[in-house]
XYZ file of C-alpha atoms in Angstrom:
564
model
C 103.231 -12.313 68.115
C 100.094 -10.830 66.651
C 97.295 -13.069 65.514
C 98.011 -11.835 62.077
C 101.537 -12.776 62.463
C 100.725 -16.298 63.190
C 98.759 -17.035 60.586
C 101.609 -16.514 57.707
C 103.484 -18.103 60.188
C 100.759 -21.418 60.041
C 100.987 -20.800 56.197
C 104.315 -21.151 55.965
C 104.440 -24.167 58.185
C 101.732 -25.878 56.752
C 102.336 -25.163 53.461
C 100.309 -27.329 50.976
C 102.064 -30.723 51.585
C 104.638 -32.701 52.834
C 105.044 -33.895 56.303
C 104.627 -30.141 58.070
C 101.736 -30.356 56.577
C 100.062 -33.020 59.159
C 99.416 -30.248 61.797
C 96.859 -31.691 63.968
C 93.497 -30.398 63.878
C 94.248 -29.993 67.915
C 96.983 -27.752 67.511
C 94.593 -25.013 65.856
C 91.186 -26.166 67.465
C 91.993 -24.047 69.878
C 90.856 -20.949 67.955
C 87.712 -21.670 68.498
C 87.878 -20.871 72.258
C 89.605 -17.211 70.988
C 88.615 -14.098 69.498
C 86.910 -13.846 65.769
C 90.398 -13.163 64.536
C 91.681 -16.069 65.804
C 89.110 -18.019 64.784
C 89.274 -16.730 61.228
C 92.815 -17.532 60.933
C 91.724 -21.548 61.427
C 89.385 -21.174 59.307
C 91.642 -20.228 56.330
C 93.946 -22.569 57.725
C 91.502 -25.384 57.090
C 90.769 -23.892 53.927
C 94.920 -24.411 52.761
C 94.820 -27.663 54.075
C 91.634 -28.960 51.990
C 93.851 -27.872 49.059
C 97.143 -29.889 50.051
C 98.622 -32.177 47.945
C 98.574 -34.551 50.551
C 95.651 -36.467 50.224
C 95.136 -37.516 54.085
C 95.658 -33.694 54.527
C 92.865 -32.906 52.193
C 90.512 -35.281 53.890
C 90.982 -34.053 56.953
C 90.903 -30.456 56.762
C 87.493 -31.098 55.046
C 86.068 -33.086 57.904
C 87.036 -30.373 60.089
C 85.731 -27.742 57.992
C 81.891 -29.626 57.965
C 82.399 -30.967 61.760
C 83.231 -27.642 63.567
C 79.807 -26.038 64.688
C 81.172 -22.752 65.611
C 81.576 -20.867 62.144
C 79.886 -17.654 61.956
C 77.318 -17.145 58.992
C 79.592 -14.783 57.034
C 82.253 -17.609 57.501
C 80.487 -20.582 55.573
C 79.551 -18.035 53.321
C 83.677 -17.494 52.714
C 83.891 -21.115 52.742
C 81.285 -21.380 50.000
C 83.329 -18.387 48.003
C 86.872 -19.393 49.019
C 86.890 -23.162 48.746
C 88.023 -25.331 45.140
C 85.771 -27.679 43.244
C 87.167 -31.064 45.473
C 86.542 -29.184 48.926
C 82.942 -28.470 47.728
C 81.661 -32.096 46.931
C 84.024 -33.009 50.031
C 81.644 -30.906 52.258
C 78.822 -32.307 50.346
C 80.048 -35.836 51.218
C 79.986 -34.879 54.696
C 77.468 -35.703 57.283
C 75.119 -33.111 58.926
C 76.995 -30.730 56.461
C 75.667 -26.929 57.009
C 74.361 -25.883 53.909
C 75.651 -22.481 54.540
C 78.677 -23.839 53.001
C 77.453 -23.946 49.559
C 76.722 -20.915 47.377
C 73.133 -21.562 45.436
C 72.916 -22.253 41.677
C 73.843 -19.088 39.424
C 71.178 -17.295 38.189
C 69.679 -18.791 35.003
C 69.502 -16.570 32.154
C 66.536 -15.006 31.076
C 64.406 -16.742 28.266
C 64.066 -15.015 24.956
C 61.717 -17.036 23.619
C 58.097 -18.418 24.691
C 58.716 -21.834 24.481
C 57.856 -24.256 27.090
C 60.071 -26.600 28.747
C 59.056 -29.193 26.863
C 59.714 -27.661 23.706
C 63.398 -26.732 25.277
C 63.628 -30.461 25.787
C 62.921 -31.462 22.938
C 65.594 -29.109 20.719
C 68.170 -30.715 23.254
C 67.133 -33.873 22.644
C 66.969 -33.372 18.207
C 70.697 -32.411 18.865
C 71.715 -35.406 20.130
C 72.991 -38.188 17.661
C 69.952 -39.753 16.629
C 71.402 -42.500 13.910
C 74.173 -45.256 14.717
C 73.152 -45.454 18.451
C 71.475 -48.407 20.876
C 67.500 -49.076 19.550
C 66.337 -48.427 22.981
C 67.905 -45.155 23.138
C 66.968 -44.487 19.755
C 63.110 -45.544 20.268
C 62.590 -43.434 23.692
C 64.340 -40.469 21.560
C 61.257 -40.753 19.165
C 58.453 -41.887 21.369
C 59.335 -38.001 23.476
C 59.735 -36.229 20.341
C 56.319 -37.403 18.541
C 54.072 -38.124 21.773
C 52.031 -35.345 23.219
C 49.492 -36.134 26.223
C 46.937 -36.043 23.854
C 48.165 -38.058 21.104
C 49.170 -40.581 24.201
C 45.826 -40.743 24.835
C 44.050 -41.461 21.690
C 46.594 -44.327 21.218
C 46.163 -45.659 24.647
C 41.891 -45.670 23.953
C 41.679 -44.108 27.195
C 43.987 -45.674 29.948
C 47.010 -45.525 30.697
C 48.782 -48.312 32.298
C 51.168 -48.559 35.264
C 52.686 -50.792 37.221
C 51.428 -50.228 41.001
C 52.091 -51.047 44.654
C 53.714 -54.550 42.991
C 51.090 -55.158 40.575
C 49.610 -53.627 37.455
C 46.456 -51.360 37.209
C 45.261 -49.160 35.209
C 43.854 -45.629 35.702
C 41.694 -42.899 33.756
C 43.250 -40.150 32.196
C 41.737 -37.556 34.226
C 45.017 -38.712 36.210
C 47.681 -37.950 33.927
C 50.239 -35.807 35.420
C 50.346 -32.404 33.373
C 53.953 -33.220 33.225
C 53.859 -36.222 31.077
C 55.560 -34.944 28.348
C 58.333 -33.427 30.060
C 58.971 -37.354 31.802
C 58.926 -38.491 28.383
C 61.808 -36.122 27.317
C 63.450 -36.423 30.896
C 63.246 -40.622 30.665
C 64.851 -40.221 26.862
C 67.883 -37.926 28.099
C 68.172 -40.917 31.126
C 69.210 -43.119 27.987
C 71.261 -40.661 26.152
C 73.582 -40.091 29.504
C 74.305 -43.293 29.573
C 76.396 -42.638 26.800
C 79.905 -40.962 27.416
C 79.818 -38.982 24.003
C 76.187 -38.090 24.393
C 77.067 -36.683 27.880
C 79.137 -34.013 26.090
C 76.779 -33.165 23.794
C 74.461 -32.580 26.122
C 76.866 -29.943 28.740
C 78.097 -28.105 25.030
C 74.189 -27.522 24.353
C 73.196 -25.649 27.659
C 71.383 -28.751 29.297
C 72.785 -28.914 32.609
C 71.586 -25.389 32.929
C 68.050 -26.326 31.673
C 67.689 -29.171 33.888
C 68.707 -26.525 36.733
C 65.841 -24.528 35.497
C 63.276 -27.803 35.465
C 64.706 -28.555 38.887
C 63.739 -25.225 40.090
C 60.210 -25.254 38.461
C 59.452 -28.641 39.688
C 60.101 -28.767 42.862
C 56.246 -30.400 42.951
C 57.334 -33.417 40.951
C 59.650 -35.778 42.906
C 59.653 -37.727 39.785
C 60.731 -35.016 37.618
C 63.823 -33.770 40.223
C 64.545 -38.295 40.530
C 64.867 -38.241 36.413
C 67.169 -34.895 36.785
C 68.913 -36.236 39.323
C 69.959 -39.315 37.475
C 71.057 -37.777 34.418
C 73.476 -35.688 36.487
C 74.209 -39.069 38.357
C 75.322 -40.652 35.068
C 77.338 -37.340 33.758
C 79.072 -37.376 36.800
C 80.531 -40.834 35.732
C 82.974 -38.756 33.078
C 85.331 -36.608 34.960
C 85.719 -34.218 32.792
C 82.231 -32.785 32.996
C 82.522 -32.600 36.563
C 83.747 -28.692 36.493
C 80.788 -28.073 34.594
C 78.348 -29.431 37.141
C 79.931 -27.715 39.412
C 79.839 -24.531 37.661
C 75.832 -25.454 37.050
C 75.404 -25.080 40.611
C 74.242 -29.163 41.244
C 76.476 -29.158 44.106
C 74.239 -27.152 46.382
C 71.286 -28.900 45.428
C 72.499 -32.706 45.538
C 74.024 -31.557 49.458
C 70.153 -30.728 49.942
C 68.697 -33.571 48.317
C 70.950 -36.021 50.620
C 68.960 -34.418 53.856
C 65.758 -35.604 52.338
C 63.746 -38.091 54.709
C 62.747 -39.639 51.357
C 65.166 -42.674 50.634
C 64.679 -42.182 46.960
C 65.772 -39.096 46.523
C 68.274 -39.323 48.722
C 70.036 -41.967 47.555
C 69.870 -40.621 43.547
C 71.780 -37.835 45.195
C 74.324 -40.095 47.199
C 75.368 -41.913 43.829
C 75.795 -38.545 41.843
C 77.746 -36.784 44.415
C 80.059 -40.258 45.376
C 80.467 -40.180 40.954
C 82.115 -36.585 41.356
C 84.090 -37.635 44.545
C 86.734 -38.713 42.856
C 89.132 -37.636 45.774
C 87.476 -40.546 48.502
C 85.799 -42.848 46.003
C 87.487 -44.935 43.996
C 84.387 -46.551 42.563
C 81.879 -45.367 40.000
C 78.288 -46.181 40.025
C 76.481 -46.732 37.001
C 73.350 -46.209 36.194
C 70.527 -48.491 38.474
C 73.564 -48.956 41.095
C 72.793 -47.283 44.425
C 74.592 -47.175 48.059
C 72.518 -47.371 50.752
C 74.964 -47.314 53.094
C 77.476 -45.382 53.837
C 76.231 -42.602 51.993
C 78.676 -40.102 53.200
C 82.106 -40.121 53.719
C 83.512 -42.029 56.474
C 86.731 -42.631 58.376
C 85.477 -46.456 59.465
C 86.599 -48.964 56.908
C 84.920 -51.009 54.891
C 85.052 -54.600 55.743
C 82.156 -56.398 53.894
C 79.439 -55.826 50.886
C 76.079 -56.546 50.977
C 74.206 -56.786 47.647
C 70.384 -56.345 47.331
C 68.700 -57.656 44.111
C 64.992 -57.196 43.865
C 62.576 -59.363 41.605
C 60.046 -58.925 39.193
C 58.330 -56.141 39.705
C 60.466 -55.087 42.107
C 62.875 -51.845 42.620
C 65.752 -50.790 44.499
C 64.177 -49.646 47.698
C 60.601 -50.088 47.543
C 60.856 -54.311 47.903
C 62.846 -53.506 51.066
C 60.578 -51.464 52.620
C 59.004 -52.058 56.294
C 55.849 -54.127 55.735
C 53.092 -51.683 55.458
C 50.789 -51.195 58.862
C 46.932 -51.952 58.715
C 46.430 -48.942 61.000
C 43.207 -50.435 61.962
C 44.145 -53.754 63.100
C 48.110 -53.174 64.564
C 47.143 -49.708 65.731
C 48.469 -50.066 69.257
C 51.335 -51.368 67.927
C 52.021 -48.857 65.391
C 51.721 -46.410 68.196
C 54.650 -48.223 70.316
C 57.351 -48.588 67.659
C 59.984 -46.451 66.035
C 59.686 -44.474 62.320
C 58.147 -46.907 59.643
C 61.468 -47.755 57.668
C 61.061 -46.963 53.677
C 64.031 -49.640 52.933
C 64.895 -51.527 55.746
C 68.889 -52.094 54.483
C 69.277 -48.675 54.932
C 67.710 -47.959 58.388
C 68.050 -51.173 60.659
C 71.001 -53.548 58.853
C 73.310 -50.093 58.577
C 72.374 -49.303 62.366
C 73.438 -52.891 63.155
C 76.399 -53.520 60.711
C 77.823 -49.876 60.007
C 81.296 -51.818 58.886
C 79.004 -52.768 55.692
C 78.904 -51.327 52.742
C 74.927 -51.817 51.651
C 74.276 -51.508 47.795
C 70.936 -52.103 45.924
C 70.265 -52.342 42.022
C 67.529 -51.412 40.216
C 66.401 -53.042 36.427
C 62.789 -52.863 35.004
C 60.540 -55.884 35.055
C 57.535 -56.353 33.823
C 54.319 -58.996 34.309
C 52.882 -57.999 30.985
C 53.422 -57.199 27.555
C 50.493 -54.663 27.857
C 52.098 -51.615 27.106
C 54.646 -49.638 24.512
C 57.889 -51.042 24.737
C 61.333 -50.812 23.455
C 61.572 -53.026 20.287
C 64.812 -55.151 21.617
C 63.322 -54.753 25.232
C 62.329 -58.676 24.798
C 65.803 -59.847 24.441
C 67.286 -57.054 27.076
C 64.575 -58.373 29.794
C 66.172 -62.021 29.615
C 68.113 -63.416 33.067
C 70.827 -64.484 30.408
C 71.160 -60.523 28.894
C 70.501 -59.060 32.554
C 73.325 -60.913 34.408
C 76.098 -59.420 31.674
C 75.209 -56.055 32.166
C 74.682 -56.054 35.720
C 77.849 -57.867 36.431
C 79.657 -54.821 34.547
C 78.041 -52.603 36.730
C 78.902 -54.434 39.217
C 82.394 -54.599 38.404
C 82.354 -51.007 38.290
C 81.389 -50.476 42.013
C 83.966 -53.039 43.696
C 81.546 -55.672 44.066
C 84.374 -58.677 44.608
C 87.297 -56.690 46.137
C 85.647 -57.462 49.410
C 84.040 -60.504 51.292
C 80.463 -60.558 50.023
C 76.758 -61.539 50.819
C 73.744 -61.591 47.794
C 70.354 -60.880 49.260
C 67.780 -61.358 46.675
C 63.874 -61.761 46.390
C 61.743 -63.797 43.157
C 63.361 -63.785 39.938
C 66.072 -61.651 41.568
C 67.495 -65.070 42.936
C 67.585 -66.301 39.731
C 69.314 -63.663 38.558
C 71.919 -64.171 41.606
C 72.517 -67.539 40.718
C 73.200 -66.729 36.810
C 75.735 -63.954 37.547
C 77.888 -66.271 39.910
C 77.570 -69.463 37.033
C 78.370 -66.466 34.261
C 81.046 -65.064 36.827
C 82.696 -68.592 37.494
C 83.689 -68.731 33.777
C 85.355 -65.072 33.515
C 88.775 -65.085 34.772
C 88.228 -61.232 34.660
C 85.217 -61.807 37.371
C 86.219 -64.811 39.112
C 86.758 -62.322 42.618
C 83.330 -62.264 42.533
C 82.475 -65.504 43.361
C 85.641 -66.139 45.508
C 84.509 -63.678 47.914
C 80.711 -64.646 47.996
C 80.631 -65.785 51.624
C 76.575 -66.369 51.682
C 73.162 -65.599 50.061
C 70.020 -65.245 51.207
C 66.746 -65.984 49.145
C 63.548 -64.818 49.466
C 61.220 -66.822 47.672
C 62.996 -67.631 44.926
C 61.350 -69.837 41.924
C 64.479 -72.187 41.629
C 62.018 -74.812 39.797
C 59.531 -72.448 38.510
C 56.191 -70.239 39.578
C 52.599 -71.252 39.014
C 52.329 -67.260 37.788
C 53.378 -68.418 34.656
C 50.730 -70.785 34.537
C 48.038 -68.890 35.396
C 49.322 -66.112 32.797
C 49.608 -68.238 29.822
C 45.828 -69.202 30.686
C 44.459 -65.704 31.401
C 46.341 -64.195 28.378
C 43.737 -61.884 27.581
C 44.384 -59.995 30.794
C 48.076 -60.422 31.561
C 49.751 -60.850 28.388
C 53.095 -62.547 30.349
C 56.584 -61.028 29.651
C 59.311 -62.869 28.635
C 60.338 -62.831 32.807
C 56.833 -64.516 33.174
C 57.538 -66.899 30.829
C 61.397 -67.575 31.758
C 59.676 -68.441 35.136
C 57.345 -71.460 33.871
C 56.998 -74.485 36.157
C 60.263 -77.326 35.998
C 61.278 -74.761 32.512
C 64.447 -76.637 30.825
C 66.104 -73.453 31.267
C 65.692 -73.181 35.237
C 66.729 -76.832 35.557
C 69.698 -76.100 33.425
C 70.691 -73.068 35.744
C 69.863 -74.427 39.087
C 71.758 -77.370 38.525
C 74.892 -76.072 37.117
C 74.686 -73.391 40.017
C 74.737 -76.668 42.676
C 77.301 -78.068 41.276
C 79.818 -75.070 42.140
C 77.985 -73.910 44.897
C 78.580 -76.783 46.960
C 82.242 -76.826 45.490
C 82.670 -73.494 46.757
C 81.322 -74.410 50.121
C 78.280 -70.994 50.297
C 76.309 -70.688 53.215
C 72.554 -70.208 51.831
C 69.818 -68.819 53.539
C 66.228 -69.700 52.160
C 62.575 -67.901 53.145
C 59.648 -69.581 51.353
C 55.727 -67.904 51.791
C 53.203 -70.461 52.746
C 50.211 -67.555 51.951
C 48.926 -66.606 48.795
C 49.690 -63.377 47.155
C 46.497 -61.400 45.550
C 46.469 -59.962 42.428
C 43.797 -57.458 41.541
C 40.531 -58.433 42.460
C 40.316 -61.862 40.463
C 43.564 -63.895 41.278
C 44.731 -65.266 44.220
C 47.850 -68.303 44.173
C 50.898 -69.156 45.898
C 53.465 -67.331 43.351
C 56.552 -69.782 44.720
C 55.186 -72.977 46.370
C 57.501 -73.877 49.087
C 58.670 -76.979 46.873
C 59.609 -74.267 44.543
C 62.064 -72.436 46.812
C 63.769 -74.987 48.094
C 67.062 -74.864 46.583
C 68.497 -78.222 47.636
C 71.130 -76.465 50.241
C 71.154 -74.674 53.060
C 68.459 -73.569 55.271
C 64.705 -72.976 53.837
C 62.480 -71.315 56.432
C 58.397 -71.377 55.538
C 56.859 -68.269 56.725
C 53.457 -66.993 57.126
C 53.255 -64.581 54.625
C 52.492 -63.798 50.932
C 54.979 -63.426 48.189
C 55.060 -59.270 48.261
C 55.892 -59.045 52.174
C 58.284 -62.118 52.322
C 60.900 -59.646 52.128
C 59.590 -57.194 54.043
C 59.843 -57.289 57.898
C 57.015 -56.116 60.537
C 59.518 -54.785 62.297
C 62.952 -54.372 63.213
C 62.846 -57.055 66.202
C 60.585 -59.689 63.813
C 61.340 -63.217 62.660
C 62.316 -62.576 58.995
C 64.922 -59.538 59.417
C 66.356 -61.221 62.962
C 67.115 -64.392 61.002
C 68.734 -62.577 58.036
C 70.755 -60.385 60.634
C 72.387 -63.733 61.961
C 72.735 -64.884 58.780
C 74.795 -62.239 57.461
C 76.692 -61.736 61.104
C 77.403 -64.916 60.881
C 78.905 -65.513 57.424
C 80.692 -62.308 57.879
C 81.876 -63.223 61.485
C 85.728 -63.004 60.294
C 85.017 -59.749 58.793
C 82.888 -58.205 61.084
């Protein structure tokens, strides 16, 4: 029978489901030891398969697609013409992927007009519903429409704020990025894609095809491509739009974006492509919800979660970084160990427990009130207002369907203990705290942090947020919370972990203070561990074989024993 022969004969075998469908991938690996016909003929094989009706077929055929390493160049390039809209974000999905297999974005059409990007951003943005919609939204609409770099200036008398390496500082404008403006448009369409409706609006006027173009331009400004790349992350959410992504060409670019060494961008890729994998993931990720691990697809199950939840002024990967190396003083050992690890979940605990699924979350926080802010922002930076909205997120992702440990830093812990009290008294949650098996705390102010002291007395240079304040020493509120946390925690029989620093923490040049005495993170069960260092590195290991990630390992091994 001629190769030719055979392969209407595979067709008609195969078919696109049923159970003559489940040819093995064995049965026609063989090709790749034959001639280039024969090796064609499994590669459109593969290609019918990844369009089956049987799901397990689909899956399969597009793990063998991404896994076979003996494709010729004009083959992915079929691939990339050939395959649907599923088999492309499958491939995607896939580890080591060849990015052969993915045609790049269409050419953009030509501009007719001279107006800048920013200008482009802002017409998209005066098209959106501006009236009836959330005051945050609303206000960062505005604040990109009417602010200009030099207008910011003027109103900021000359410096402009940010929040640094964990603290705040400020810096002259001779340091503004040149792209300011364009982050202020970019940070307002991050709001407006949070809303379903707003999504639409947004694909009907041309913008996934202008971010492509800002992508393209920008390739300077990681922070730029990390805004882009989490408006597409949130449009992905509604499945409708997902053709039109597609057609936008964000396919290639997200399966380039997940090879990045940087765990940022990487990760702002892994949640917009595992939004438009609709055919492996069941779960959607909304917006400040990231997977560390597994970021691809993957054949192992799932047995356990593992939630990360920073503190104040904290983020989803940078307060789990490796501590940072005085390369004068730890030089010799800097030379003898592996790659410095930018978030530590990722690297070592998914190298030691790849049966986990490792999630972080990311919310803004704030030590001062020194700076433009969203008028409701006070009332939206409460523990009470943050639990409810992260818990629907968290809903969202499958937190509770599975046996789960909280890891949490600072306020963060708070912020652990009031979703589980809120959790307890929602039928519609209660999985949540049924399947917490442990938490681990990392200096957590269960009775309150002499910050807040020090703030209310140096008001004139900190101006404490409402977290500041929430966090004063033996606060009613903290009592109130700690103690109706103990009295189900105990009921419920957790296994707690606690790390308290016993060095002080400096801030700036002028303060210096234990942030959370030991006697403040001492949550009256469980373990509590004093360790020798300051509040920023108390969750963030030497390295991998050191005290503080060691102990957590166990912890978690432990707890998840069963599981694991």
């Amino acid at each position: 029978m001629s190769v030719a022969a055979y392969c209407v004969f595979c067709y008609r075998k195969i078919g696109t489901s049923g159970p003559a469908s489940k040819t093995p991938w064995n049965d026609i690996k063989q090709f790749s030891t034959f001639d280039g016909d024969d090796h064609e003929c499994a590669l459109w094989l593969l290609l019918k398969r990844s369009q089956s009706e049987d799901k397990a077929v689909r899956l399969q055929a597009v793990q063998d697609l991404a896994s076979n390493s003996h494709w010729h160049d004009y083959q992915y390039g079929t691939v990339a013409q050939a395959c649907d809209q599923r088999t492309a974000i499958g491939l995607a999905r896939s580890k080591d992927v060849d990015l052969r297999f993915f045609l790049p974005p269409p050419p953009l059409p030509k501009i007719k007009t001279d107006y800048p990007i920013e200008d482009e951003l802002r017409l998209l943005l005066v098209s959106l519903p501006q009236t009836g919609i959330d005051p945050c939204v609303q206000y960062f609409t505005s604040l990109a429409l009417r602010e200009s770099s030099q207008t910011l200036a003027a109103q900021r008398g000359g410096l402009w704020c940010f929040g640094g390496n964990g603290l705040p500082y400020c810096e002259t404008l001779s340091k503004i990025p040149s792209e300011t403006v364009e982050l202020f448009c970019l940070q307002a369409l991050v709001q407006h894609s949070k809303i379903c409706s707003h999504c639409d609006k947004i694909e009907a006027k041309g913008g996934l095809q202008l971010l492509q173009r800002i992508y393209q331009q920008r390739k300077h400004s990681a922070k730029i491509q990390r805004n882009i790349i989490r408006i597409i992350g949130n449009m992905a959410l509604d499945e409708h739009l997902h053709s039109s992504i597609v057609r936008a060409g964000w396919v290639s670019v997200l399966a380039e974006v997940m090879k990045s060494p940087h765990v940022i961008q990487s990760s702002h890729a892994s949640r917009a492509l595992a939004n438009l994998d609709r055919d492996a993931v069941k779960e959607k990720y909304l917006d400040g919800v990231y997977v560390l691990h597994p970021q691809y697809r993957s054949s192992q199950p799932i047995r356990a979660d593992i939630l990360f939840i920073h503190g104040l002024l904290g983020a989803a990967f940078k307060t789990w970084r490796q501590q940072d190396i005085d390369q004068h003083l730890d030089k010799k050992t800097s030379e003898g160990e592996e790659g410095y690890s930018q978030c530590w979940p990722k690297t070592w605990l998914a190298s030691d427990c790849p049966s986990l699924r490792i999630i972080s979350v990311e919310y803004d926080t704030h030590l001062s009130d020194w700076k433009a802010k969203c008028p409701v922002e006070a009332h939206r930076k409460s523990i009470a207002f943050r639990s409810s909205e992260l818990l629907d997120k968290l809903k969202a992702a499958g937190i509770g369907e599975r046996p789960l440990v909280w890891v949490s830093h600072s306020m963060g812990g708070l912020l652990v203990k009031k979703m589980l009290v809120d959790a307890s008294k929602n039928p519609e949650m209660d999985k949540i705290v049924n399947n917490t098996r442990g938490i681990v705390f990392y200096s957590v102010p269960h009775h309150g942090s002499r910050l807040a002291e020090y703030s209310i007395n140096a008001r004139y240079l900190l101006f404490p947020s409402v977290e500041v304040k929430e966090l004063s020493k033996d606060s009613p509120a903290l009592k109130e919370l700690n103690d109706e946390f103990l009295s189900f925690a105990k009921d419920k029989k957790f296994s707690v972990l606690s790390f308290a620093e016993t060095l002080p923490t400096h801030i700036g040049s002028m303060i210096k203070l234990h942030v959370v005495p030991v006697e403040s993170a001492d949550l009256g069960i469980g373990d509590l561990i004093p360790v020798d260092v300051n509040h920023l590195n108390i969750c963030k290991p030497k390295k991998k074989d050191a005290f503080l990630y060691q102990r957590t390992l166990k912890f978690i091994q432990d707890v998840l024993a069963q599981e694991l």
